[in-house]
Short mmCIF file of C-alpha atoms and ligand atoms in Angstrom, two decimals:
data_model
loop_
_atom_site.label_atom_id
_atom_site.label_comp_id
_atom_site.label_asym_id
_atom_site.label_seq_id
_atom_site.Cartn_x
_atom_site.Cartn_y
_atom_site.Cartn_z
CA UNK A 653 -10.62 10.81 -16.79
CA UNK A 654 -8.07 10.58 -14.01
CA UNK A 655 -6.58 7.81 -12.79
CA UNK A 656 -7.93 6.73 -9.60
CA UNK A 657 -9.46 4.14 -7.69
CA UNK A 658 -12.39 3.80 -5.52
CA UNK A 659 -13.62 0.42 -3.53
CA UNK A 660 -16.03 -0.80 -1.20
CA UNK A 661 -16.68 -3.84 0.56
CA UNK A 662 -16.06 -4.67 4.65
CA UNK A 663 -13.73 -7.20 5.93
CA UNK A 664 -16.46 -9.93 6.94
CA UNK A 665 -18.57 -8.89 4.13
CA UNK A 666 -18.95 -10.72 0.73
CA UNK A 667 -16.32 -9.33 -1.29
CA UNK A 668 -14.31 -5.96 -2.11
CA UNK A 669 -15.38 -4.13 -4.66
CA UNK A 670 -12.97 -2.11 -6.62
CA UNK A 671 -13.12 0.32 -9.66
CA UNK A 672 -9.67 1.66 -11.77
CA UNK A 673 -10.75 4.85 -13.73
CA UNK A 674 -8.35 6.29 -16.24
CA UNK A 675 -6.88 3.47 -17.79
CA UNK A 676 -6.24 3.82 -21.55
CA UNK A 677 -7.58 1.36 -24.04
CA UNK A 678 -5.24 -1.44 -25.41
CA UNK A 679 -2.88 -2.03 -22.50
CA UNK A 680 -2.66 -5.68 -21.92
CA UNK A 681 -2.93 -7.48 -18.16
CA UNK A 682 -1.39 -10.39 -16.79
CA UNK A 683 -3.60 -12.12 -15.03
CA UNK A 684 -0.68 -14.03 -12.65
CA UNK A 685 1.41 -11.13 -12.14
CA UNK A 686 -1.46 -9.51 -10.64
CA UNK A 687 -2.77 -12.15 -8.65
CA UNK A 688 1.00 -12.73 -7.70
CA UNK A 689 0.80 -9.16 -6.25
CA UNK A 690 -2.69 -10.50 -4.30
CA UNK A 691 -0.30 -13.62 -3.04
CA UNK A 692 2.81 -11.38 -1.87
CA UNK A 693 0.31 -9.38 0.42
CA UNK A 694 -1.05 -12.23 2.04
CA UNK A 695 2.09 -13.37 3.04
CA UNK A 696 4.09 -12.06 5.89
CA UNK A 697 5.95 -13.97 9.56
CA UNK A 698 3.25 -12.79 12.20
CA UNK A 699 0.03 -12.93 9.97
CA UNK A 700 -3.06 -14.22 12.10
CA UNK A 701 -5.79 -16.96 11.09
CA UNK A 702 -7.24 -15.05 8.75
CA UNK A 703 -4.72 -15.66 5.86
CA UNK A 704 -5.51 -18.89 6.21
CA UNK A 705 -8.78 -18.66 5.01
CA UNK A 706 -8.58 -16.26 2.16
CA UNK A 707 -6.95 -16.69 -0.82
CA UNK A 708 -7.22 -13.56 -2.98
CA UNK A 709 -7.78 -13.15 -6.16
CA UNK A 710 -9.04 -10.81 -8.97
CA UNK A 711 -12.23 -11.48 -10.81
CA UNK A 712 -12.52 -8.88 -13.53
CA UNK A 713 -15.91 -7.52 -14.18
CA UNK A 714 -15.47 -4.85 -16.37
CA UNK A 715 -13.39 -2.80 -18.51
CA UNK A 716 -11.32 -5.62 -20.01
CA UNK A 717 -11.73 -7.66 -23.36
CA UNK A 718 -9.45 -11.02 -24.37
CA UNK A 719 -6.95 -9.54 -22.03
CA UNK A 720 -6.94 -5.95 -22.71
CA UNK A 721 -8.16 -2.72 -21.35
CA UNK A 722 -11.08 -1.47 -23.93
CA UNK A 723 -11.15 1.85 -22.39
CA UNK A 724 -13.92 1.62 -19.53
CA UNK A 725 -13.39 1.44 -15.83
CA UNK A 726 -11.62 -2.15 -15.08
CA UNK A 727 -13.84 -3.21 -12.23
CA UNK A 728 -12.58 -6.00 -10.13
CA UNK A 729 -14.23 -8.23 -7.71
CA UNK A 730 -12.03 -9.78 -4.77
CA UNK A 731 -13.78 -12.06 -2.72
CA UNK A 732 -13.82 -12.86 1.03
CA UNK A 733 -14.07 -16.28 1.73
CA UNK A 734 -14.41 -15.97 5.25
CA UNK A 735 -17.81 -14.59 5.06
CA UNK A 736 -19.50 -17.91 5.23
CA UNK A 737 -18.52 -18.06 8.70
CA UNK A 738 -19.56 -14.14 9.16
CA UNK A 739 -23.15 -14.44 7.01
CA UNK A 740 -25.33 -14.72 9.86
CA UNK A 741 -23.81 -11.37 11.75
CA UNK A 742 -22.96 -9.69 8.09
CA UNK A 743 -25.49 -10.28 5.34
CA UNK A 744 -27.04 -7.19 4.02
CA UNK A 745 -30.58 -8.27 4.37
CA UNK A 746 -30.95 -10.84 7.16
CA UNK A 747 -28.86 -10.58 9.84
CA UNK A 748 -29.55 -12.81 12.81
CA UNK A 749 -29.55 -11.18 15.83
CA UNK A 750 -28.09 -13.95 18.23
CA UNK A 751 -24.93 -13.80 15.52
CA UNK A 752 -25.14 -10.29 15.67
CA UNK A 753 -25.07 -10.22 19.36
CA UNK A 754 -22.00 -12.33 19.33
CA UNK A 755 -19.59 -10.42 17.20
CA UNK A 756 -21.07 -7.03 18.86
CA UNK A 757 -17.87 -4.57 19.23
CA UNK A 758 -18.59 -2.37 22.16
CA UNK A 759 -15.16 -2.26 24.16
CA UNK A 760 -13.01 0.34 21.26
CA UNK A 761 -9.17 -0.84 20.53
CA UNK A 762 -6.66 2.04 21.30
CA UNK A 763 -4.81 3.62 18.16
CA UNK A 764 -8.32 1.81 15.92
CA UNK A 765 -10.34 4.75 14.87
CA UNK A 766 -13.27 2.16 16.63
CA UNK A 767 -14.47 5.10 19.11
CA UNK A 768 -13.91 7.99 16.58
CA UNK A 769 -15.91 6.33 13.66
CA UNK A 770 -18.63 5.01 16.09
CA UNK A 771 -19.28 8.51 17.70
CA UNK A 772 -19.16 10.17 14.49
CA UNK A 773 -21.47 7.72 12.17
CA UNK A 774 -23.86 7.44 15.34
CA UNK A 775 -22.83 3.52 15.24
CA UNK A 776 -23.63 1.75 18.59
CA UNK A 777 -22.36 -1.73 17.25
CA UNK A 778 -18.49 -1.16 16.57
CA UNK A 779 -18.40 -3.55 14.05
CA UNK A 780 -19.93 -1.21 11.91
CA UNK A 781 -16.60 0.55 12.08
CA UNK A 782 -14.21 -1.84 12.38
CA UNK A 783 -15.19 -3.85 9.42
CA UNK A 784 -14.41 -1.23 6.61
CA UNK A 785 -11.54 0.34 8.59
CA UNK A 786 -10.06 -3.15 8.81
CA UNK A 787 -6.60 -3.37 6.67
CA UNK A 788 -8.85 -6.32 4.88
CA UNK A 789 -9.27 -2.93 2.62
CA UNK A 790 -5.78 -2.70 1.56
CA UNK A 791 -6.46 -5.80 -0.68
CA UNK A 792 -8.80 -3.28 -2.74
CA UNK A 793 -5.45 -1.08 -3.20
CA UNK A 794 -3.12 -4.51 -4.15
CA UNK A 795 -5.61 -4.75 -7.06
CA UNK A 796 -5.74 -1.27 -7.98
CA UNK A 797 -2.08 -1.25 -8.07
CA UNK A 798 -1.53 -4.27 -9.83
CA UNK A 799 -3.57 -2.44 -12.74
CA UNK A 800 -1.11 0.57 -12.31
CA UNK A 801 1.47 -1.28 -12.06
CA UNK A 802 0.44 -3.06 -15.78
CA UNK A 803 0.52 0.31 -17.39
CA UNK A 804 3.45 1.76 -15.60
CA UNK A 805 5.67 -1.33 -17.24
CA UNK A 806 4.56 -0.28 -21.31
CA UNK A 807 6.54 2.90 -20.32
CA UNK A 808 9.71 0.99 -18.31
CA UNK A 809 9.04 1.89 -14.76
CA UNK A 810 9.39 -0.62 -12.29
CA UNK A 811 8.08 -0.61 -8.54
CA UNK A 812 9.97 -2.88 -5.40
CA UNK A 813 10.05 -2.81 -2.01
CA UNK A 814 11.49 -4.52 1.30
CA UNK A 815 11.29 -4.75 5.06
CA UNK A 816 14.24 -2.83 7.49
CA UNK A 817 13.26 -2.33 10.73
CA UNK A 818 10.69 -5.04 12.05
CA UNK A 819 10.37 -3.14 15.51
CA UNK A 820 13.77 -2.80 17.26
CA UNK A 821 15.26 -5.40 14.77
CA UNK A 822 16.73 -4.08 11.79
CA UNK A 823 18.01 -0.42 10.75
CA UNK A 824 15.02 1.90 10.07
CA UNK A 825 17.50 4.27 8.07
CA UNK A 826 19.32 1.53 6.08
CA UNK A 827 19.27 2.98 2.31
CA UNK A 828 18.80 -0.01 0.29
CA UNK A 829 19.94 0.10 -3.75
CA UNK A 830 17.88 -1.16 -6.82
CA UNK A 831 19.45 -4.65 -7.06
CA UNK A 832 18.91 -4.73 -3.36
CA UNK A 833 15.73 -4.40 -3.40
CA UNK A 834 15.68 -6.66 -6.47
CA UNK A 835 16.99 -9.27 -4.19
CA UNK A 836 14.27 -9.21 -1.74
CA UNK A 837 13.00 -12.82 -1.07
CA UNK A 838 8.91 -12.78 -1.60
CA UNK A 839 9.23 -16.15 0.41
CA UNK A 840 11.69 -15.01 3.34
CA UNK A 841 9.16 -14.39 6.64
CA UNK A 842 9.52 -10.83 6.44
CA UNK A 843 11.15 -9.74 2.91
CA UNK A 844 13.84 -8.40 4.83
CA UNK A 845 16.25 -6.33 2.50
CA UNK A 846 19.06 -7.00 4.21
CA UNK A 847 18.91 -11.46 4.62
CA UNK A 848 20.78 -11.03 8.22
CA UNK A 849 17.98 -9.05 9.94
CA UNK A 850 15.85 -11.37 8.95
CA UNK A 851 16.86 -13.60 11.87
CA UNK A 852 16.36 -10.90 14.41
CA UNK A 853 12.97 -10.05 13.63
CA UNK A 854 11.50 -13.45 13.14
CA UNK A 855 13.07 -13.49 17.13
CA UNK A 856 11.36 -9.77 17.47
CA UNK A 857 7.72 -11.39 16.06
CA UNK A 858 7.45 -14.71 18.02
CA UNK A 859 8.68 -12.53 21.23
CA UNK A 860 5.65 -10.11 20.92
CA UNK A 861 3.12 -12.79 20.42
CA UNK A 862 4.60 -14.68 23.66
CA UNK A 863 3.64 -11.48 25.51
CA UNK A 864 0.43 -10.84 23.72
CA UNK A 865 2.00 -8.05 22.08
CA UNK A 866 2.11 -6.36 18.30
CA UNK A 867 4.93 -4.72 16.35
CA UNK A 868 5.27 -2.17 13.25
CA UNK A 869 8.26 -0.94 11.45
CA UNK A 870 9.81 0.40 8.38
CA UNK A 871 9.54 -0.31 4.69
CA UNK A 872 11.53 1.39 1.69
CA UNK A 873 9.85 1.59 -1.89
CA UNK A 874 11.25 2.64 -4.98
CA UNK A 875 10.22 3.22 -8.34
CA UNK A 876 12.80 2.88 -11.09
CA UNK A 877 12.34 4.17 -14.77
CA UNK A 878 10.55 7.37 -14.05
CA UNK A 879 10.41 10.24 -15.94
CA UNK A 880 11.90 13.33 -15.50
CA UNK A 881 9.31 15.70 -14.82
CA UNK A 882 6.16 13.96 -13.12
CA UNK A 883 4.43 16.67 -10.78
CA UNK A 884 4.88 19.68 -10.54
CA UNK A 885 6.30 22.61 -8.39
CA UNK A 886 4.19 25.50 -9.53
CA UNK A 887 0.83 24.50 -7.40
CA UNK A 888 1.11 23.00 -3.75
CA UNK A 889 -1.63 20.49 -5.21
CA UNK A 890 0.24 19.12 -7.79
CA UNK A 891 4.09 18.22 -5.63
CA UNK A 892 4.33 14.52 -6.44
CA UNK A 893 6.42 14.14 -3.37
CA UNK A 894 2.82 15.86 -1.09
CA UNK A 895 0.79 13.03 -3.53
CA UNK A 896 3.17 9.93 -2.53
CA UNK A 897 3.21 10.93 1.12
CA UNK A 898 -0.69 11.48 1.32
CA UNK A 899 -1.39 7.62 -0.72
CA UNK A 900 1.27 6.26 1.48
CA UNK A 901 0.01 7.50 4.90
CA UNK A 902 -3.27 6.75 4.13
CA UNK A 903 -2.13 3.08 4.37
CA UNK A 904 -3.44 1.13 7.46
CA UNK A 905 -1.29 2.01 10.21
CA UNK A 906 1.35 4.22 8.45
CA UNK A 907 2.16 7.06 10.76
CA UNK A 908 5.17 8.57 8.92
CA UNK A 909 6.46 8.81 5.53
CA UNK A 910 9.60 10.36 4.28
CA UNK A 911 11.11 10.57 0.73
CA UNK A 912 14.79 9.88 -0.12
CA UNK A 913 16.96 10.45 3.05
CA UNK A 914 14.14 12.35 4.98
CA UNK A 915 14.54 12.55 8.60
CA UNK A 916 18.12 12.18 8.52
CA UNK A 917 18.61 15.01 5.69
CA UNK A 918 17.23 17.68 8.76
CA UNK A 919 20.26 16.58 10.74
CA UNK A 920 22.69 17.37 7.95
CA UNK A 921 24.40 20.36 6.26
CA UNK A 922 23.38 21.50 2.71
CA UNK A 923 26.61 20.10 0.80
CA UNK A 924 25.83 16.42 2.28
CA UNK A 925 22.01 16.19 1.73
CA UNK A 926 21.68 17.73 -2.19
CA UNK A 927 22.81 15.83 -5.09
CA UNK A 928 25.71 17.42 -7.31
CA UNK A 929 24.29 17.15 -11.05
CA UNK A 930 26.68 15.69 -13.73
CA UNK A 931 26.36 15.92 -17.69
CA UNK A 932 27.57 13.34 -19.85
CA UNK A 933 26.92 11.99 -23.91
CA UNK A 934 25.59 8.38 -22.72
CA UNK A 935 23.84 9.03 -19.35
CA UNK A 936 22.83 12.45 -19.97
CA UNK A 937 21.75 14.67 -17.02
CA UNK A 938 22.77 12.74 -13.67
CA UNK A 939 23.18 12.12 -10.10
CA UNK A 940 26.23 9.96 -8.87
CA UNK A 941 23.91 9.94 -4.89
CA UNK A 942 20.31 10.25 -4.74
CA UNK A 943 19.55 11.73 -1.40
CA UNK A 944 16.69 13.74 -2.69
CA UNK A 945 14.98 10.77 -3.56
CA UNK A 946 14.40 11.29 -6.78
CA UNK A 947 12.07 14.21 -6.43
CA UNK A 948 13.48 17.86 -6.10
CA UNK A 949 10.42 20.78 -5.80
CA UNK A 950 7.87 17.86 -6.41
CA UNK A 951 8.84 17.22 -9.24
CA UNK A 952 10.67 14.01 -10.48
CA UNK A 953 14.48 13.93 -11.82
CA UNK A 954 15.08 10.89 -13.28
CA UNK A 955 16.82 9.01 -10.50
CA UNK A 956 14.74 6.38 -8.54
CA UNK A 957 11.80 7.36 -6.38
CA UNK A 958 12.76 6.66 -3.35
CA UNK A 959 9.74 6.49 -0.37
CA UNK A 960 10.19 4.92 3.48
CA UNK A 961 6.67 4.29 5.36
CA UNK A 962 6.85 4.06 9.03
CA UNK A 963 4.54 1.30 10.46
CA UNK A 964 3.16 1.71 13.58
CA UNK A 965 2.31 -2.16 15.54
CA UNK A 966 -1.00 -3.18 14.66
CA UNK A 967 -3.87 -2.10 17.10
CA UNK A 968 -5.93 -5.29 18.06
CA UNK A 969 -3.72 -6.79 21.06
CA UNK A 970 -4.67 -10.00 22.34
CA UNK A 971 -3.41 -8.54 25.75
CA UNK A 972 -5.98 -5.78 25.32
CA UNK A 973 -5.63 -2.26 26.25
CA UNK A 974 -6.92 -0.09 28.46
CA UNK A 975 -10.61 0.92 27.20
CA UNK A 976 -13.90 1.51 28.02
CA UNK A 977 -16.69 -0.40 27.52
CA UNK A 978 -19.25 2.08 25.19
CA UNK A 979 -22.29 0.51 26.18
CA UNK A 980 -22.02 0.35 30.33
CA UNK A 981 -19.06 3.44 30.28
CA UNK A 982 -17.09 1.31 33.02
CA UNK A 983 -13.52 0.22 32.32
CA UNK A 984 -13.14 -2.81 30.26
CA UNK A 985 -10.19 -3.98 28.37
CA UNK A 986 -10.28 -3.45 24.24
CA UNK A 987 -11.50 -6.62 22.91
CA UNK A 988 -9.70 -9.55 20.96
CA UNK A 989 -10.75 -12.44 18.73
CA UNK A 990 -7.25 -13.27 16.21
CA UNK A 991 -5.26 -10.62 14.61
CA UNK A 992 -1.93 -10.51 13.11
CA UNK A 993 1.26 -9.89 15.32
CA UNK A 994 2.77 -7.92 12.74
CA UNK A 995 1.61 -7.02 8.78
CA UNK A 996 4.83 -4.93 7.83
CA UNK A 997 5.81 -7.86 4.90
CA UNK A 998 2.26 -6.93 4.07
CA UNK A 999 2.27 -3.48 4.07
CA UNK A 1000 5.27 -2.60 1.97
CA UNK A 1001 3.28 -4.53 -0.86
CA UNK A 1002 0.42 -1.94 -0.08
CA UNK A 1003 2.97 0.79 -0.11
CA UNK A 1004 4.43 -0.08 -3.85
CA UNK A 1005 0.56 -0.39 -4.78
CA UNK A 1006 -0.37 3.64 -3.84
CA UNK A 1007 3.22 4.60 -5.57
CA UNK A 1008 1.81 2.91 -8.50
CA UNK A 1009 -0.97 4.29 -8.57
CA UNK A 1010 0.05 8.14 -7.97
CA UNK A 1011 2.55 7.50 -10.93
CA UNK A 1012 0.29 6.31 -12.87
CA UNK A 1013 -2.22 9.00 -12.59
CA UNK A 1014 0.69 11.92 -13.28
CA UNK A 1015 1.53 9.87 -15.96
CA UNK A 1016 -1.80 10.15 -17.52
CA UNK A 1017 -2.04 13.87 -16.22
CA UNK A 1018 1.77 14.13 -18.60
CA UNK A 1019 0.73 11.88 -21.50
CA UNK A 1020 -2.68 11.87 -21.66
CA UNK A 1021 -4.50 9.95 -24.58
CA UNK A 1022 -7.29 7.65 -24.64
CA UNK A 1023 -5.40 4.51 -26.05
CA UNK A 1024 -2.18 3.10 -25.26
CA UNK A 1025 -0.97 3.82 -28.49
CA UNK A 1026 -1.56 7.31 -28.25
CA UNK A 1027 -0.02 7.79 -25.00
CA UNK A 1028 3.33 6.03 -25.98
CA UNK A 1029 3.55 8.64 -28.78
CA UNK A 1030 2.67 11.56 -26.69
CA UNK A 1031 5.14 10.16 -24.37
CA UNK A 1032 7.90 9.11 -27.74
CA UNK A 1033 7.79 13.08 -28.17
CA UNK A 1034 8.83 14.03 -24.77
CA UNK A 1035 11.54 11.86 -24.42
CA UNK A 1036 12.69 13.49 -28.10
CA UNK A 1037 12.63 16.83 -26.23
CA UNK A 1038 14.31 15.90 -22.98
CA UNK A 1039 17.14 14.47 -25.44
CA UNK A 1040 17.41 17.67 -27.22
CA UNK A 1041 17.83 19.55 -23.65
C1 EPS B 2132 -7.55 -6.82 10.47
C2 EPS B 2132 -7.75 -7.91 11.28
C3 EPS B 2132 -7.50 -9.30 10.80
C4 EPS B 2132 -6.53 -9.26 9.64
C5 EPS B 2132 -7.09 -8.31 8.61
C6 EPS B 2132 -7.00 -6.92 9.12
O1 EPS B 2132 -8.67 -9.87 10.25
P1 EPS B 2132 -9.73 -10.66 11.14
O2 EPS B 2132 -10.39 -9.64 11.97
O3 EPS B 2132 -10.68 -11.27 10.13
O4 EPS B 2132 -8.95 -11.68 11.92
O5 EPS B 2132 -6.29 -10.53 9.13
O6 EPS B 2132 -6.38 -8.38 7.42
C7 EPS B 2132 -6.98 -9.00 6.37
C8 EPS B 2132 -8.11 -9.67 6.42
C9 EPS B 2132 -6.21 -8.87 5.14
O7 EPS B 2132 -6.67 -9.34 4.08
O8 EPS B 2132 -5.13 -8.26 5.20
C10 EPS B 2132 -7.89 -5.47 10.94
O9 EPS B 2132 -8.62 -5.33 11.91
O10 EPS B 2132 -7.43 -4.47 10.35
#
């Protein structure tokens, strides 16, 4: 079975719903380093009222024994506290309609897919949008990733991220290192990789919500420990650099992804973007610069995957845009209630969650096996014949 994920559940509603299928029997989870994951997403300079009320956290409800993957889909519960405030407007059965009324959507945010989604389901009430497109969803991927992330360590591969560009604060093309991303402080206000930005973009955050205003920016994750030869080049279908891009920009907000140097490869000439390849007894095959990324043809080369995600500022403006209201067709600002200023802190944690999960799945595609046990061997035999290379 392949490694994927599917959830379900709406922002207001009573919980997320998520289902892991692929995992191999035998791999033991850690309960707080997951639910640390949960924590580090929450956090964030420029989240709105909403953190405040939730407190996520995993409630397994399938697929694990005592601690340890049996083989089955790991099913996982996440609930939203704040639906005791939404029940009346979001219950399944018995919605009241004076509720309802009240948290009706009808005037669609700019750069939300609020008009799209309500023309195409045939949804008059934009909340019927809005409340599964809401990032609230990304918590769903957190989890999922956590569970990658659990297998990913049995085989040494490690996933980090960090903040560096917080709208005009910060250097968007900054190439951090390992240990610098290692030294990213979960508790600094916007896990800035490089400590003095961090300054400047608190400044850049509390001066957008003065004017009402949001911000995005620019995140760099890395996966260390990988592989040679994840993905592959001979199908367009199977790149692992196409697979990373598509789980990355399907992140809330994500309008860009590049891998290694990216953007500013296009500017360059060939003997400054590609990575000369070195031979020796101890490090084997190697790279002394790792502009590439650590993927050349899709295909991974050993060095550290290496992806940036490009954040655009978060939709809902307490300012409002211009709209129009979808019920009257007049003009009518986009509608506000709370929202965060910014979610980039956030979103990188969502970002190392969808790398986690596409290596995990071409890690299963590689290794295959139905227990851990089996895998690690299938996996002991490869690294025998990459040795012998
Ligand atoms: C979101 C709007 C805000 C965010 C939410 C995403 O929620 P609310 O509408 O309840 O104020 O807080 O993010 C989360 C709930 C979360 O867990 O990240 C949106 O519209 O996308």
């Amino acid at each position: 079975m392949t490694f994927t994920f599917i959830s379900a559940g709406e922002s207001h509603g009573s919980q997320l719903t998520v289902i892991v299928t692929g995992m191999p029997a035998g791999v033991t989870l850690d309960r707080e380093r997951m639910n640390r994951d949960l924590a580090r997403r929450q956090h964030g300079y420029g989240r709105g009222g909403r953190m405040k009320i939730e407190s996520d956290e995993i409630e397994i409800v399938g697929g694990v024994r005592g601690g340890e993957t049996i083989g089955s889909p790991v099913a996982i519960a996440i609930r939203n506290r704040d639906f005791e405030n939404w029940r009346g407007a979001m219950d399944p059965w018995d919605v009241d309609a004076a509720e309802a009324q009240k948290r009706r959507v009808h005037a669609p945010r700019p750069g939300h897919v609020d008009l799209a989604g309500g023309m195409k389901y045939d949804r008059r009430d934009l909340r019927d949008v809005l409340e599964r497109a809401s990032a609230r969803e990304t918590a769903s991927r957190v989890a999922a990733g956590a569970v990658a992330k659990e297998l990913l360590r049995n085989f040494g591969i490690e996933i980090r991220s960090g903040v560096v560009s917080v709208g005009s604060a910060g250097d968007p093309d900054h190439v951090p290192s390992w240990d610098a991303l290692g030294a990213v402080d979960d508790d600094s206000p916007l896990r800035a990789v490089r400590k003095s930005d961090e300054e400047s973009m608190v400044r850049a955050v509390d001066a957008a919500r003065e004017a009402g205003e949001t911000l995005g920016g620019t995140i760099v994750v890395a996966a260390h420990g990988v592989p040679v030869g994840l993905g592959s080049y001979v199908q367009w279908n199977e790149k692992l650099d196409g697979r990373i891009a598509q789980a990355v920009l399907s992140v809330h907000a994500v309008k860009a992804v590049s891998i290694g140097d990216g953007v500013a490869a296009a500017r360059r000439v060939g003997s400054e973007v590609h990575d000369a390849i070195y031979f020796d007894e101890e490090r084997r095959y190697h790279r002394e610069t790792n502009r590439a990324g650590g993927l050349e043809g899709g295909v991974t080369n050993g060095e550290d995957v290496v992806v940036r995600a490009y954040m655009k500022p978060i939709s809902t403006l307490r300012r409002g845009l211009p709209s129009v209201d979808t019920e009257t067709r007049e003009p009518h600002r986009s509608q506000w209630e709370r929202s965060d200023v910014t979610a980039v802190p956030a979103c990188g944690v969502v970002c190392e969650a969808m790398l986690a999960i596409v290596l995990a799945a071409a890690m299963r595609e590689k290794f295959g096996g139905d227990s851990l046990g089996e895998m690690k061997r299938n996996f002991g035999e490869y690294v025998g014949q990459l040795r012998q290379f």
